[in-house]
CSV table of C-alpha atoms in Angstrom, one decimal:
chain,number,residue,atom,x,y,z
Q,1,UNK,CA,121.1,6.0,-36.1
Q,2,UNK,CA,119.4,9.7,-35.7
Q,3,UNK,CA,120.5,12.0,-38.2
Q,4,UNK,CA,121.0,15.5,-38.4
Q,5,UNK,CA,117.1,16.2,-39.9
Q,6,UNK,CA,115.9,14.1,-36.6
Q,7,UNK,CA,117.6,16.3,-34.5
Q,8,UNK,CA,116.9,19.2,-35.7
Q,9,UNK,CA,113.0,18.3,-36.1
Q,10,UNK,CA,113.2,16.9,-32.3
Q,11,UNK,CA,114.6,20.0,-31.4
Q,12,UNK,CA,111.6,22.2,-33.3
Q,13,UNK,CA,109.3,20.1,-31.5
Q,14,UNK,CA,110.5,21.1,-28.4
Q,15,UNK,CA,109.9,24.6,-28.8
Q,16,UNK,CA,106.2,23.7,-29.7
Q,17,UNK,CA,105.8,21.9,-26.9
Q,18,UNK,CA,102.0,22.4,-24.4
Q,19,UNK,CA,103.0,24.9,-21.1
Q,20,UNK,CA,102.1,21.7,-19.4
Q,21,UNK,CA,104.7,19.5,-20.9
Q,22,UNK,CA,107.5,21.9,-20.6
Q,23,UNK,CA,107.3,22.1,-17.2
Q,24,UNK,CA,107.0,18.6,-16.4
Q,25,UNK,CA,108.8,17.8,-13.2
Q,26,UNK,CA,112.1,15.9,-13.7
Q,27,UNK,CA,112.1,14.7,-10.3
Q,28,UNK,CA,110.2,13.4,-7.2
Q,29,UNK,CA,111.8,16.7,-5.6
Q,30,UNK,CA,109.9,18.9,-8.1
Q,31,UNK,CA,106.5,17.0,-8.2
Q,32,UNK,CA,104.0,18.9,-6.1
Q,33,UNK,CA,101.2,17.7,-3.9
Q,34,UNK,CA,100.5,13.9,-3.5
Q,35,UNK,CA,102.8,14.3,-0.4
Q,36,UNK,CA,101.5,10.9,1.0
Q,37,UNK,CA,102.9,9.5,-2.2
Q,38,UNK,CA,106.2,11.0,-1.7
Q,39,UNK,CA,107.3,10.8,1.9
Q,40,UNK,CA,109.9,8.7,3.3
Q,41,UNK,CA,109.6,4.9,2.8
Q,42,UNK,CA,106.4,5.3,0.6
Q,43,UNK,CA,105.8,2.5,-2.3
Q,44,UNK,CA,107.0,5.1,-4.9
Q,45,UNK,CA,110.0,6.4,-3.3
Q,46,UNK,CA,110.9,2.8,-3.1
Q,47,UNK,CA,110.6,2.0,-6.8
Q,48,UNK,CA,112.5,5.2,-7.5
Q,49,UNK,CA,115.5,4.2,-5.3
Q,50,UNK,CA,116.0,0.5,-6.0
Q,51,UNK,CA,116.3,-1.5,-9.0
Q,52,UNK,CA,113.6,-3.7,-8.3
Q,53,UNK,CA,110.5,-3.4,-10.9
Q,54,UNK,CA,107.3,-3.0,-9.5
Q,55,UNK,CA,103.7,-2.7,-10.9
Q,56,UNK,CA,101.6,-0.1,-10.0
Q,57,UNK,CA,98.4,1.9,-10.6
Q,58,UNK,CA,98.3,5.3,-10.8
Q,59,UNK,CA,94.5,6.2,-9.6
Q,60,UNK,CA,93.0,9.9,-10.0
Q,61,UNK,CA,91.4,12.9,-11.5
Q,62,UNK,CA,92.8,14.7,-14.6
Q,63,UNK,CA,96.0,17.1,-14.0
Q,64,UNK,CA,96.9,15.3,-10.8
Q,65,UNK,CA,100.0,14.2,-12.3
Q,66,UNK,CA,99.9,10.2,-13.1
Q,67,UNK,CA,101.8,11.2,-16.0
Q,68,UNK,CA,103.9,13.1,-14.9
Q,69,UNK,CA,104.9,10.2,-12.0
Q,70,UNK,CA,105.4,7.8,-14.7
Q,71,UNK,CA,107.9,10.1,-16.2
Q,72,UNK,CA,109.6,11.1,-13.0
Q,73,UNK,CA,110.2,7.7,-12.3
Q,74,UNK,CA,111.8,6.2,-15.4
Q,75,UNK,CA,113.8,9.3,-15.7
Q,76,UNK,CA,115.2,8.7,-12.0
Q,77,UNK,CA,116.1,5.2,-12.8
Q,78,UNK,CA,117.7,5.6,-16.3
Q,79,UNK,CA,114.9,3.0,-17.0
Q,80,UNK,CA,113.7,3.1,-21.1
Q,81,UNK,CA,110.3,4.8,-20.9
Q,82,UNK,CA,107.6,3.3,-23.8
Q,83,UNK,CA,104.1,5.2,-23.3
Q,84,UNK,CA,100.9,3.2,-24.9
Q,85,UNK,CA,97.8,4.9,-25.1
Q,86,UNK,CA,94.7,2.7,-24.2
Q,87,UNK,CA,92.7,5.2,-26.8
Q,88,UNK,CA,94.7,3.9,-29.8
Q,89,UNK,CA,96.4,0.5,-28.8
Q,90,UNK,CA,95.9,-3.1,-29.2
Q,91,UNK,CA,97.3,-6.6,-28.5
Q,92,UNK,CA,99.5,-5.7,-31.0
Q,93,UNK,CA,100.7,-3.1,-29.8
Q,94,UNK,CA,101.2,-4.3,-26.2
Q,95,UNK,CA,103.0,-7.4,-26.9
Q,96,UNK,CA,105.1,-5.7,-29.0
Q,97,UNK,CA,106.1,-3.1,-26.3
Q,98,UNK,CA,106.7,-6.2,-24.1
Q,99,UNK,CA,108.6,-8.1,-26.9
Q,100,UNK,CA,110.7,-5.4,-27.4
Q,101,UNK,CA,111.4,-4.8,-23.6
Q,102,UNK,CA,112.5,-8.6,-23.2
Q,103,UNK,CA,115.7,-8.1,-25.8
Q,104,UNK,CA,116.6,-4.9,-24.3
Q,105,UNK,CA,116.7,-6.6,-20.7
Q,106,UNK,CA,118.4,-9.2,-22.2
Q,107,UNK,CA,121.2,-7.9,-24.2
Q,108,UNK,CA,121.7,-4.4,-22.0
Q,109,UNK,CA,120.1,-5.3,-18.8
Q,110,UNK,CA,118.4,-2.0,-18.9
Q,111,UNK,CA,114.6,-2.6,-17.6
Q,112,UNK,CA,111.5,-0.6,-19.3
Q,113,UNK,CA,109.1,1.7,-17.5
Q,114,UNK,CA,105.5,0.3,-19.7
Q,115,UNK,CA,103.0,3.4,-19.0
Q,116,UNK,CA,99.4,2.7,-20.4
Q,117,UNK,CA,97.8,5.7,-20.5
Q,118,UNK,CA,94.0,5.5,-19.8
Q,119,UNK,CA,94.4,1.9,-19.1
Q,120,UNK,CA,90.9,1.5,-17.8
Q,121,UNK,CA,89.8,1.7,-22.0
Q,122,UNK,CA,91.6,-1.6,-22.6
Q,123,UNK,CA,89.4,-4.8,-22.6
Q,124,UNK,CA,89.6,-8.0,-21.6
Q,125,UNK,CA,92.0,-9.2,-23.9
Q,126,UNK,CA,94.2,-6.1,-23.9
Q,127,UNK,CA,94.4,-6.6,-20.0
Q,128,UNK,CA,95.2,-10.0,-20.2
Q,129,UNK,CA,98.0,-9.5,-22.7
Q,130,UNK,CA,99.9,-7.7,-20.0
Q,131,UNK,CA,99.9,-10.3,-17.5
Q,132,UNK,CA,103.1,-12.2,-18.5
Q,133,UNK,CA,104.9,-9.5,-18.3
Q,134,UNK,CA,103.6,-8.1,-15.0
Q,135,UNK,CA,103.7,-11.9,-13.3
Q,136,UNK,CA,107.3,-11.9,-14.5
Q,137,UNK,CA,108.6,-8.6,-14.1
Q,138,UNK,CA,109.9,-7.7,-17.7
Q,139,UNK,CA,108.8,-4.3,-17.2
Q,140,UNK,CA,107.6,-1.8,-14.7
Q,141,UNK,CA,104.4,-1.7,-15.0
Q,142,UNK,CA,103.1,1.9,-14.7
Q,143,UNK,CA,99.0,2.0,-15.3
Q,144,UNK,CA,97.0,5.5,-15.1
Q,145,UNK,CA,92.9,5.5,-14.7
Q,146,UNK,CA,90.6,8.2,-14.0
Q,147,UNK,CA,88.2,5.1,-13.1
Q,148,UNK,CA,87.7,3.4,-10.3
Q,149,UNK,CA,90.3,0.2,-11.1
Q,150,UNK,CA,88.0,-2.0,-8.5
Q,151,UNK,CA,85.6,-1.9,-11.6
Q,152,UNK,CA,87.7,-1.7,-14.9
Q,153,UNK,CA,91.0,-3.2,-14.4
Q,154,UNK,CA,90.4,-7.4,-14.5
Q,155,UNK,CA,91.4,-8.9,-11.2
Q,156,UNK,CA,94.3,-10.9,-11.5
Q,157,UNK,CA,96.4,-7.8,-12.9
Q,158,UNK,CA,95.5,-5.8,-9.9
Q,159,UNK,CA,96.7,-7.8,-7.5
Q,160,UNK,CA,99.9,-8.2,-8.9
Q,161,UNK,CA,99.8,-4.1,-8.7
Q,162,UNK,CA,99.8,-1.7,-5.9
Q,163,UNK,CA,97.4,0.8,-6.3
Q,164,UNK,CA,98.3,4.5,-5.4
Q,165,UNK,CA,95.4,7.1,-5.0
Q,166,UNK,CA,96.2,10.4,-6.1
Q,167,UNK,CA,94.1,13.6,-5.1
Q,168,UNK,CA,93.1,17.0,-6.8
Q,169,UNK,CA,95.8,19.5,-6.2
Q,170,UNK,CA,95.2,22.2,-3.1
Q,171,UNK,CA,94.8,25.5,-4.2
Q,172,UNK,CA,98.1,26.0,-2.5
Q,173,UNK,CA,99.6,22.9,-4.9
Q,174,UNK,CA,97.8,24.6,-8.3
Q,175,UNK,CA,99.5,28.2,-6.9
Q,176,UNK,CA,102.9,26.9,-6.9
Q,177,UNK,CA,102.9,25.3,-10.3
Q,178,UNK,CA,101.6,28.6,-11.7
Q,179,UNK,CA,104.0,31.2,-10.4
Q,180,UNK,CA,107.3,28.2,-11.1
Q,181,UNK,CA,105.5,28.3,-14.8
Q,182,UNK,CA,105.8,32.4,-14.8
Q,183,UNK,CA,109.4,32.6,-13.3
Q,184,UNK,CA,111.2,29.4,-14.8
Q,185,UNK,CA,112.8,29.3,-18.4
Q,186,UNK,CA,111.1,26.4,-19.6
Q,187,UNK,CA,107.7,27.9,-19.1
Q,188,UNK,CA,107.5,31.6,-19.7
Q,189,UNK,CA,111.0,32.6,-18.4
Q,190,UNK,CA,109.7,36.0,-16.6
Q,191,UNK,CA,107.8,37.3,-19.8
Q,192,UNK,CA,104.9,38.0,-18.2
Q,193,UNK,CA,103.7,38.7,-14.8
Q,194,UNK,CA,100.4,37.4,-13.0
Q,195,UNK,CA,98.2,40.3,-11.1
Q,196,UNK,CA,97.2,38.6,-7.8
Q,197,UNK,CA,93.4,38.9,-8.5
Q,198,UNK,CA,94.7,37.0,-12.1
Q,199,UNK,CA,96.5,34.6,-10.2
Q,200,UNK,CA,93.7,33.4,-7.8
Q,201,UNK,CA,91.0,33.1,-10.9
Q,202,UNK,CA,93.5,31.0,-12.6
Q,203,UNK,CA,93.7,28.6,-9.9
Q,204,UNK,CA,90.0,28.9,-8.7
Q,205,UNK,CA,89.4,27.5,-12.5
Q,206,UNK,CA,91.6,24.9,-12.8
Q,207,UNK,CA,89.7,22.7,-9.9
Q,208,UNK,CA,92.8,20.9,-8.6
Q,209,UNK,CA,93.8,20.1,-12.1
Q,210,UNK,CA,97.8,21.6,-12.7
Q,211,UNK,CA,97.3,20.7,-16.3
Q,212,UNK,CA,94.3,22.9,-16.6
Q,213,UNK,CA,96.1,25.9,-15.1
Q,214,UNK,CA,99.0,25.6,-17.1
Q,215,UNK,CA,97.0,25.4,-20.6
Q,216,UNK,CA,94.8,28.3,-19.4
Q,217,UNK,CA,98.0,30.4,-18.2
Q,218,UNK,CA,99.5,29.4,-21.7
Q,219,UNK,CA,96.6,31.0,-23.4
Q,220,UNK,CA,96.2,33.7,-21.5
Q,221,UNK,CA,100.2,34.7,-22.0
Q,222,UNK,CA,99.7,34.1,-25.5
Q,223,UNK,CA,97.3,37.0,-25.6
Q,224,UNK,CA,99.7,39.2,-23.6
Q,225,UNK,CA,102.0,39.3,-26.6
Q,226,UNK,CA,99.7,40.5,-29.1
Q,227,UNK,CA,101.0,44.1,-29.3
Q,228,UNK,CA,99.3,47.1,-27.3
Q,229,UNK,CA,100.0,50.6,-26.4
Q,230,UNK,CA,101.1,50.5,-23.0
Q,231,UNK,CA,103.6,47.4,-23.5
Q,232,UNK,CA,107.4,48.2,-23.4
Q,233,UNK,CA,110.7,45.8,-24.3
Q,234,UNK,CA,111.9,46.9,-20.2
Q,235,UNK,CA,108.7,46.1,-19.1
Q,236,UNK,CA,106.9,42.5,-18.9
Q,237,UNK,CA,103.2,42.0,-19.6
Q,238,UNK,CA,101.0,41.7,-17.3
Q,239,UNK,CA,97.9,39.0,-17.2
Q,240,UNK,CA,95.0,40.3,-15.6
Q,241,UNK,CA,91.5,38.8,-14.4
Q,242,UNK,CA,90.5,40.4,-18.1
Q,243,UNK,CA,93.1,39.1,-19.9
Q,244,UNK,CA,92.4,35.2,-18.5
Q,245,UNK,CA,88.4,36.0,-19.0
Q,246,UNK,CA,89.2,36.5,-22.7
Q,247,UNK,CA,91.3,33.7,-23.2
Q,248,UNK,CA,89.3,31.3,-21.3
Q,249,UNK,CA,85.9,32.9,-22.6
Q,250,UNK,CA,84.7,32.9,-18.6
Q,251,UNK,CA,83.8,35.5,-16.6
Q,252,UNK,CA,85.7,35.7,-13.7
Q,253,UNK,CA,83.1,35.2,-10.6
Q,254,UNK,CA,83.7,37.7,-7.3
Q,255,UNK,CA,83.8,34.7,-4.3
Q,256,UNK,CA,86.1,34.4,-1.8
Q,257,UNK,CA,86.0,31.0,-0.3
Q,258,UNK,CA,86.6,32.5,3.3
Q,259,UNK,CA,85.5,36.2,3.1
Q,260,UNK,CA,81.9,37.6,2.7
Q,261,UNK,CA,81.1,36.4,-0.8
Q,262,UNK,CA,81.5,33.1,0.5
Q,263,UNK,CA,78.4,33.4,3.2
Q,264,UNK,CA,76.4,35.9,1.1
Q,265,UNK,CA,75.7,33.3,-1.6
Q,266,UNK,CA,75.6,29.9,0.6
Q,267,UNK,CA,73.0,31.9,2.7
Q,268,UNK,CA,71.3,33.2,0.0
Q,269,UNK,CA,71.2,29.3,-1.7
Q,270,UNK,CA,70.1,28.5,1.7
Q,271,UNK,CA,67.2,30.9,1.6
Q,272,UNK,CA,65.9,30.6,-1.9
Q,273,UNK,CA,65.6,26.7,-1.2
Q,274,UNK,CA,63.5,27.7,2.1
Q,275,UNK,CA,61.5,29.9,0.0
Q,276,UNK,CA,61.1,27.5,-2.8
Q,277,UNK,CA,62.1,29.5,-5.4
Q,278,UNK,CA,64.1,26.5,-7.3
Q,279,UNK,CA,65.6,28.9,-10.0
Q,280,UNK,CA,67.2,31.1,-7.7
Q,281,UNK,CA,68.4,28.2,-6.0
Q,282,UNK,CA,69.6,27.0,-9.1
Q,283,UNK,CA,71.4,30.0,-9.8
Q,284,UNK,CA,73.3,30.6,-6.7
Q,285,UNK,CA,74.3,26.4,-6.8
Q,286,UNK,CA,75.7,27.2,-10.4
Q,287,UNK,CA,77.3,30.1,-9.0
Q,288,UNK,CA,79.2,28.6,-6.1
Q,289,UNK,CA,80.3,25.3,-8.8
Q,290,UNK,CA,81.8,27.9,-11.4
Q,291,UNK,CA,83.6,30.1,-8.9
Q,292,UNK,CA,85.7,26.6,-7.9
Q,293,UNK,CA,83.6,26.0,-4.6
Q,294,UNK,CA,84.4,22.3,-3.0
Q,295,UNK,CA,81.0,20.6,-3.7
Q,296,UNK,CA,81.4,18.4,-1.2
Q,297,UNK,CA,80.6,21.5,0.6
Q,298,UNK,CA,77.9,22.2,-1.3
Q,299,UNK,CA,76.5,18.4,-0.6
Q,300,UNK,CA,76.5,18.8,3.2
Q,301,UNK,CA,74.4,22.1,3.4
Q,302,UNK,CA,72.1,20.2,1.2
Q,303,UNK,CA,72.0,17.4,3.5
Q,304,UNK,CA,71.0,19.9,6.4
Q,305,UNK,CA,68.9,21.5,4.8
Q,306,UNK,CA,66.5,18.5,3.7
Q,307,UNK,CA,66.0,17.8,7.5
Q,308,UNK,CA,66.1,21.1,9.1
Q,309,UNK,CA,64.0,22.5,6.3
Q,310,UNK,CA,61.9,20.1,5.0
Q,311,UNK,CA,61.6,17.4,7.5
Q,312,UNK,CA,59.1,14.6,7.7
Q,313,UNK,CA,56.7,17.1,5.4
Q,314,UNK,CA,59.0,14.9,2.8
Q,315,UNK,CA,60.9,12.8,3.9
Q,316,UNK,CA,62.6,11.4,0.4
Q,317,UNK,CA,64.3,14.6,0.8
Q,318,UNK,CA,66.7,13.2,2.7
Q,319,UNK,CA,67.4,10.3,0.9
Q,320,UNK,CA,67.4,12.4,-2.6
Q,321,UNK,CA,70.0,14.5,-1.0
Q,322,UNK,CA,71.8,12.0,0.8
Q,323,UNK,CA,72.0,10.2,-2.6
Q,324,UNK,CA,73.3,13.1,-4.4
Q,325,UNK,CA,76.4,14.1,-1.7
Q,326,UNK,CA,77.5,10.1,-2.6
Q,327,UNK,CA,77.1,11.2,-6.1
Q,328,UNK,CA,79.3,13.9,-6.0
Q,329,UNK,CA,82.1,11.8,-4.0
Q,330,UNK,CA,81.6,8.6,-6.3
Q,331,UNK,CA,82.3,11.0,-9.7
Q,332,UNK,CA,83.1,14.8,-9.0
Q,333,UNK,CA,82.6,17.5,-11.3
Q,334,UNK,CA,81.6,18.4,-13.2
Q,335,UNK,CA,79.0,15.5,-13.9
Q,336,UNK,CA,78.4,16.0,-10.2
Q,337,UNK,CA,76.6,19.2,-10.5
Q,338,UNK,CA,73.7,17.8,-11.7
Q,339,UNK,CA,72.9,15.4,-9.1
Q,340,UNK,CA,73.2,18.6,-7.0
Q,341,UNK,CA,70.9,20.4,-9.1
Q,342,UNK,CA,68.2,17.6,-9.1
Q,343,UNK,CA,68.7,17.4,-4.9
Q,344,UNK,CA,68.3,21.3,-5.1
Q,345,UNK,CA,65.2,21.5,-6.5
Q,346,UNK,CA,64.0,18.3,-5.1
Q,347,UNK,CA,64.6,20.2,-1.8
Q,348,UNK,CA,63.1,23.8,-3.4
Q,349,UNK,CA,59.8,22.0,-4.6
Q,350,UNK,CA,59.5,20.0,-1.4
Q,351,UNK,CA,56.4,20.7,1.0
Q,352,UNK,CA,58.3,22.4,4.0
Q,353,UNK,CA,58.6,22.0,7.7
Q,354,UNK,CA,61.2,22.8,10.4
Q,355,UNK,CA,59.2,20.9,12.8
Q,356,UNK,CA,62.4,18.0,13.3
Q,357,UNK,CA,64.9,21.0,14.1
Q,358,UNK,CA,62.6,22.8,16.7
Q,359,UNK,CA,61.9,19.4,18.6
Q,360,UNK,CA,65.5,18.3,18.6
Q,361,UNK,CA,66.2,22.4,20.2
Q,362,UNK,CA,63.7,22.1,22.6
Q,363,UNK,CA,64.7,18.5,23.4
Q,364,UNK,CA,68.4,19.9,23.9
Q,365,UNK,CA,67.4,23.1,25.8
Q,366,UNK,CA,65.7,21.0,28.4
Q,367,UNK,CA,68.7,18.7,28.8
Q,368,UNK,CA,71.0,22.2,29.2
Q,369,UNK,CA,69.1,23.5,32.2
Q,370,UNK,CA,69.3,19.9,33.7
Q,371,UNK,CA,65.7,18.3,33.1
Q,372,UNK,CA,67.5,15.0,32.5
Q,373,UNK,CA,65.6,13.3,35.1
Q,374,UNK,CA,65.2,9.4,36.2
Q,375,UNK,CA,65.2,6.8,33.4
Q,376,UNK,CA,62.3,4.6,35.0
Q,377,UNK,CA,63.1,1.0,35.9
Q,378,UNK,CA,61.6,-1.3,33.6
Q,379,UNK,CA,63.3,0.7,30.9
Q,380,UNK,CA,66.7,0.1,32.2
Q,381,UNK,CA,69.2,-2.6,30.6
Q,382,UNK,CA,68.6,-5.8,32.6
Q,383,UNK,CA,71.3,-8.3,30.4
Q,384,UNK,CA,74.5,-7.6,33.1
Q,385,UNK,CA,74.5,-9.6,36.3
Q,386,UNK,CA,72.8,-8.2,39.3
Q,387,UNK,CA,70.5,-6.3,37.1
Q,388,UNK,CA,67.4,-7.5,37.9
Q,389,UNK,CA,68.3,-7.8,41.3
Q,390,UNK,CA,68.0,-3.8,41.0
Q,391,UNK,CA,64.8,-4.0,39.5
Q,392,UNK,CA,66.0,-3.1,36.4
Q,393,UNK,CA,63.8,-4.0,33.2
Q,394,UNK,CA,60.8,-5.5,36.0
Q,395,UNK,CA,57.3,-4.6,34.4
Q,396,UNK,CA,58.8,-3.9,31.0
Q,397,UNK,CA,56.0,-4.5,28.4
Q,398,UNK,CA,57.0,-5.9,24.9
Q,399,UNK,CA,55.1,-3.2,22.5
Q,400,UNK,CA,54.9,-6.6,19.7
Q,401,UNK,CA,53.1,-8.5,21.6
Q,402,UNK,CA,50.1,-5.8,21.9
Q,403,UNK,CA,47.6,-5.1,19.1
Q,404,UNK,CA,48.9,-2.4,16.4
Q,405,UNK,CA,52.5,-2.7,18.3
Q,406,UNK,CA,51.5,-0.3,21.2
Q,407,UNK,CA,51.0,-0.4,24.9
Q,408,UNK,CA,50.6,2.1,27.1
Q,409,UNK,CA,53.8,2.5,30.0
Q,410,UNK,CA,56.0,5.3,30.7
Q,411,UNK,CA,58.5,6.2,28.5
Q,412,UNK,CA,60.2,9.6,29.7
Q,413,UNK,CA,61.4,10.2,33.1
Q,414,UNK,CA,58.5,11.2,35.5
Q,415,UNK,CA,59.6,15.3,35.6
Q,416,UNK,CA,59.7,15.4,31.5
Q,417,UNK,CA,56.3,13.5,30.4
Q,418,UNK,CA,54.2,16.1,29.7
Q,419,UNK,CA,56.8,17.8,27.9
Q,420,UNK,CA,56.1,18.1,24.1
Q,421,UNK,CA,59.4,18.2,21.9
Q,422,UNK,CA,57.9,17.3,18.2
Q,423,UNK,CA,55.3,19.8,16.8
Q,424,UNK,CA,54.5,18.4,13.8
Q,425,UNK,CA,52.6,20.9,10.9
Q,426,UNK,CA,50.0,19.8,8.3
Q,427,UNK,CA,52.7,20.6,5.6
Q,428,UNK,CA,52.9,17.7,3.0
Q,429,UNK,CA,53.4,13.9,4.2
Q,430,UNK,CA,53.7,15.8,7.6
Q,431,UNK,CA,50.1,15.4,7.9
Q,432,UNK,CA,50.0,12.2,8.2
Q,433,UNK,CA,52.5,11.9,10.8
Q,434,UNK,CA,50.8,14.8,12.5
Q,435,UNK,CA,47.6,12.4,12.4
Q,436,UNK,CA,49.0,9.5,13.7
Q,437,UNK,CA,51.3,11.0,16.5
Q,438,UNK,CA,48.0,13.0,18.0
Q,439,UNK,CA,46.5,9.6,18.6
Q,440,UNK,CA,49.2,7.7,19.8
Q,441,UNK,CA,50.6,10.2,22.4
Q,442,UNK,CA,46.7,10.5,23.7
Q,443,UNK,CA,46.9,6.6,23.9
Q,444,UNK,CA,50.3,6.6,25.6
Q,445,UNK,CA,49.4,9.6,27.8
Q,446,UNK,CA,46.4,7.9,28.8
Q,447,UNK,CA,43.9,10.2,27.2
């Protein structure tokens, strides 16, 4: 039985609760983002409205709000809510959780929600001990991972699971949960306000991550009621970009995503790479990840860049930055920054040549003003019936059966063969193709 002392001490450790905890939605209806979790019909919505259990992982980056689900939907269904940590816990643990779930199913009838947190930390064994009661429904099985489950959840537990991928808030989602902290009287209850400029840093740091935003718009209130001249009882403090700098200990950095901030330092990353100075490069790449640029972003100019740029005078660059855009998707940030720093200055360092994007111009130019011309015959595709009949694919000479894998027959139509598209320089491993494509356009030209 809870006595008076329990009460009272649950009640004092409410009051200390984390911003983030406080306002922890209490329903599906106050959850925001994951929308195509929430909808109509949706695998969640389900559990939440029927009785049935179900088994499910929870799949996503920090602060998207696995947690918080796991919450929401044990509250909704009066369901008893036991919360293991994968950090701390053992067999023990989990089979007593499941134990103790069994007798209250079968003397009340009242099912358990079983939320392991970090569930991707449990081996093997731990895993395994979960089975039964997944196979056999004694508890709702709620599991949250930051990990890709395909690789650290054992196989016959998540196929009795449905997965459920969530994604890093919007910056309209992370907006939302910061002004409903400001206004509502379990977060700060109107005792502050948030300057605009304030607001937008705030969410521009917190990355899609609501728990982030909440613990630095905690901190930054709590420095808003250390006393100061201008402050009144009528009138609420104000956080400013200052005020979150000093709590957060980092500078606030001027770029708008869609104004002229935005293009002065993506063309001025562009340009330091093209003029191989990798520091600067470096320092405008460090500058778009800690002002909350998408890096994904970030990725693809890289990507152009290594072919429009650089070209066959290396043509790993491609592949390097190729590599490092999959990086960035397989793991985020912020480990992510560093496989775009090492494509950066792979790309900085790199022999240059714009060679590939002034052929592929001129190629496209000619096209535009209509020099398409007349694909000859024995190029054509002779596999559909009355092909050859046309002619199509006669006289068509199989470059493999010729010594070094050439033979000389036209390729381009008859108006476009003297045309010269790829310009190669002497930059780099360019030279080499520059070499070889001199001799073998004088072979196939006839020269």
């Amino acid at each position: 039985m809870e006595s008076l002392f329990d009460s009272a001490a649950e009640e004092a450790h409410r009051g200390q609760e984390p911003l983030a905890v406080r306002m922890r939605p209490r329903s599906l209806e106050e959850v925001i983002g994951q929308r195509h979790l929430l909808g109509t019909g949706t695998p969640l919505r389900r559990l939440v409205e029927s009785d049935a259990p179900m088994s499910l992982f929870l799949w996503g980056p920090p602060g998207t709000g696995k947690t918080t689900l796991a919450y929401v939907v044990a509250g909704a269904t009066k369901r008893r809510f036991v919360e293991i940590s994968a950090v701390s816990a053992g067999v023990k643990d989990v089979r007593a959780a499941i134990d103790q779930a069994r007798r209250e199913l079968g003397m009340s009838g009242r099912q358990t929600v079983l939320f392991v947190d970090e569930v991707h930390r449990f081996n093997k064994a731990q895993q395994d001990a979960l089975l039964p009661a997944v196979e056999n429904r004694w508890v709702t099985f709620i599991g949250a991972t930051t990990e890709n489950p395909f690789f650290s959840v054992i196989s016959p537990l998540l196929s009795r699971s449905l997965l459920l991928t969530l994604e890093p808030l919007a910056e309209d989602d992370v907006r939302a949960v910061l002004e409903r902290a400001v206004a509502d009287p379990r977060g700060l209850g109107g005792r502050v306000t948030l300057h605009p400029d304030a607001l937008d840093q705030l969410v521009r740091l917190a990355g899609g991550d609501a728990r982030r935003s909440l613990t630095y718009l905690e901190a930054a209130a709590m420095l808003t009621d250390e006393p100061t001249a201008e402050r009144t009882a009528e009138r609420a403090a104000e956080v400013t970009v200052e005020v979150v700098e000093k709590a957060v200990d980092k500078a606030a950095v001027r770029y708008d995503r869609q104004g002229d901030q935005h293009y002065d330092v993506v063309s001025a990353f562009i340009k330091s790479m093209r003029g191989s100075d990798a520091d600067a490069a470096l320092h405008y790449l460090a500058r778009m990840v800690e002002a909350g640029e998408d890096p994904r972003f970030v990725a693809r100019r890289i990507v152009i860049f290594a072919s429009e740029d650089v070209g066959m005078a290396d043509p790993t660059c491609l592949q390097v930055a190729v590599a490092a855009a999959q990086a960035v998707e397989f793991i985020g940030l912020p480990e992510g920054r560093i496989n775009l720093a090492q494509a950066v200055i792979h790309c900085a360092l790199a022999p240059k040549s714009n060679a590939v994007v002034k052929a592929i111009g001129a190629a496209s130019d000619d096209v535009r003003r209509g020099m398409v011309g007349r694909i000859p015959d024995h190029l054509r595709d002779a596999h559909y019936p009355g092909a050859k009949k046309l002619g199509h694919g006669r006289g068509y000479q199989y470059p493999h059966d010729f010594e070094h894998g050439l033979v000389r027959q036209d390729y381009a139509p008859e108006e476009l063969r003297e045309r010269r598209y790829y310009e190669p320089t002497t930059h780099g491993a360019e030279a080499r193709f520059a070499e070889r494509w001199a001799k073998i356009r004088s072979f196939l030209r006839g020269g």
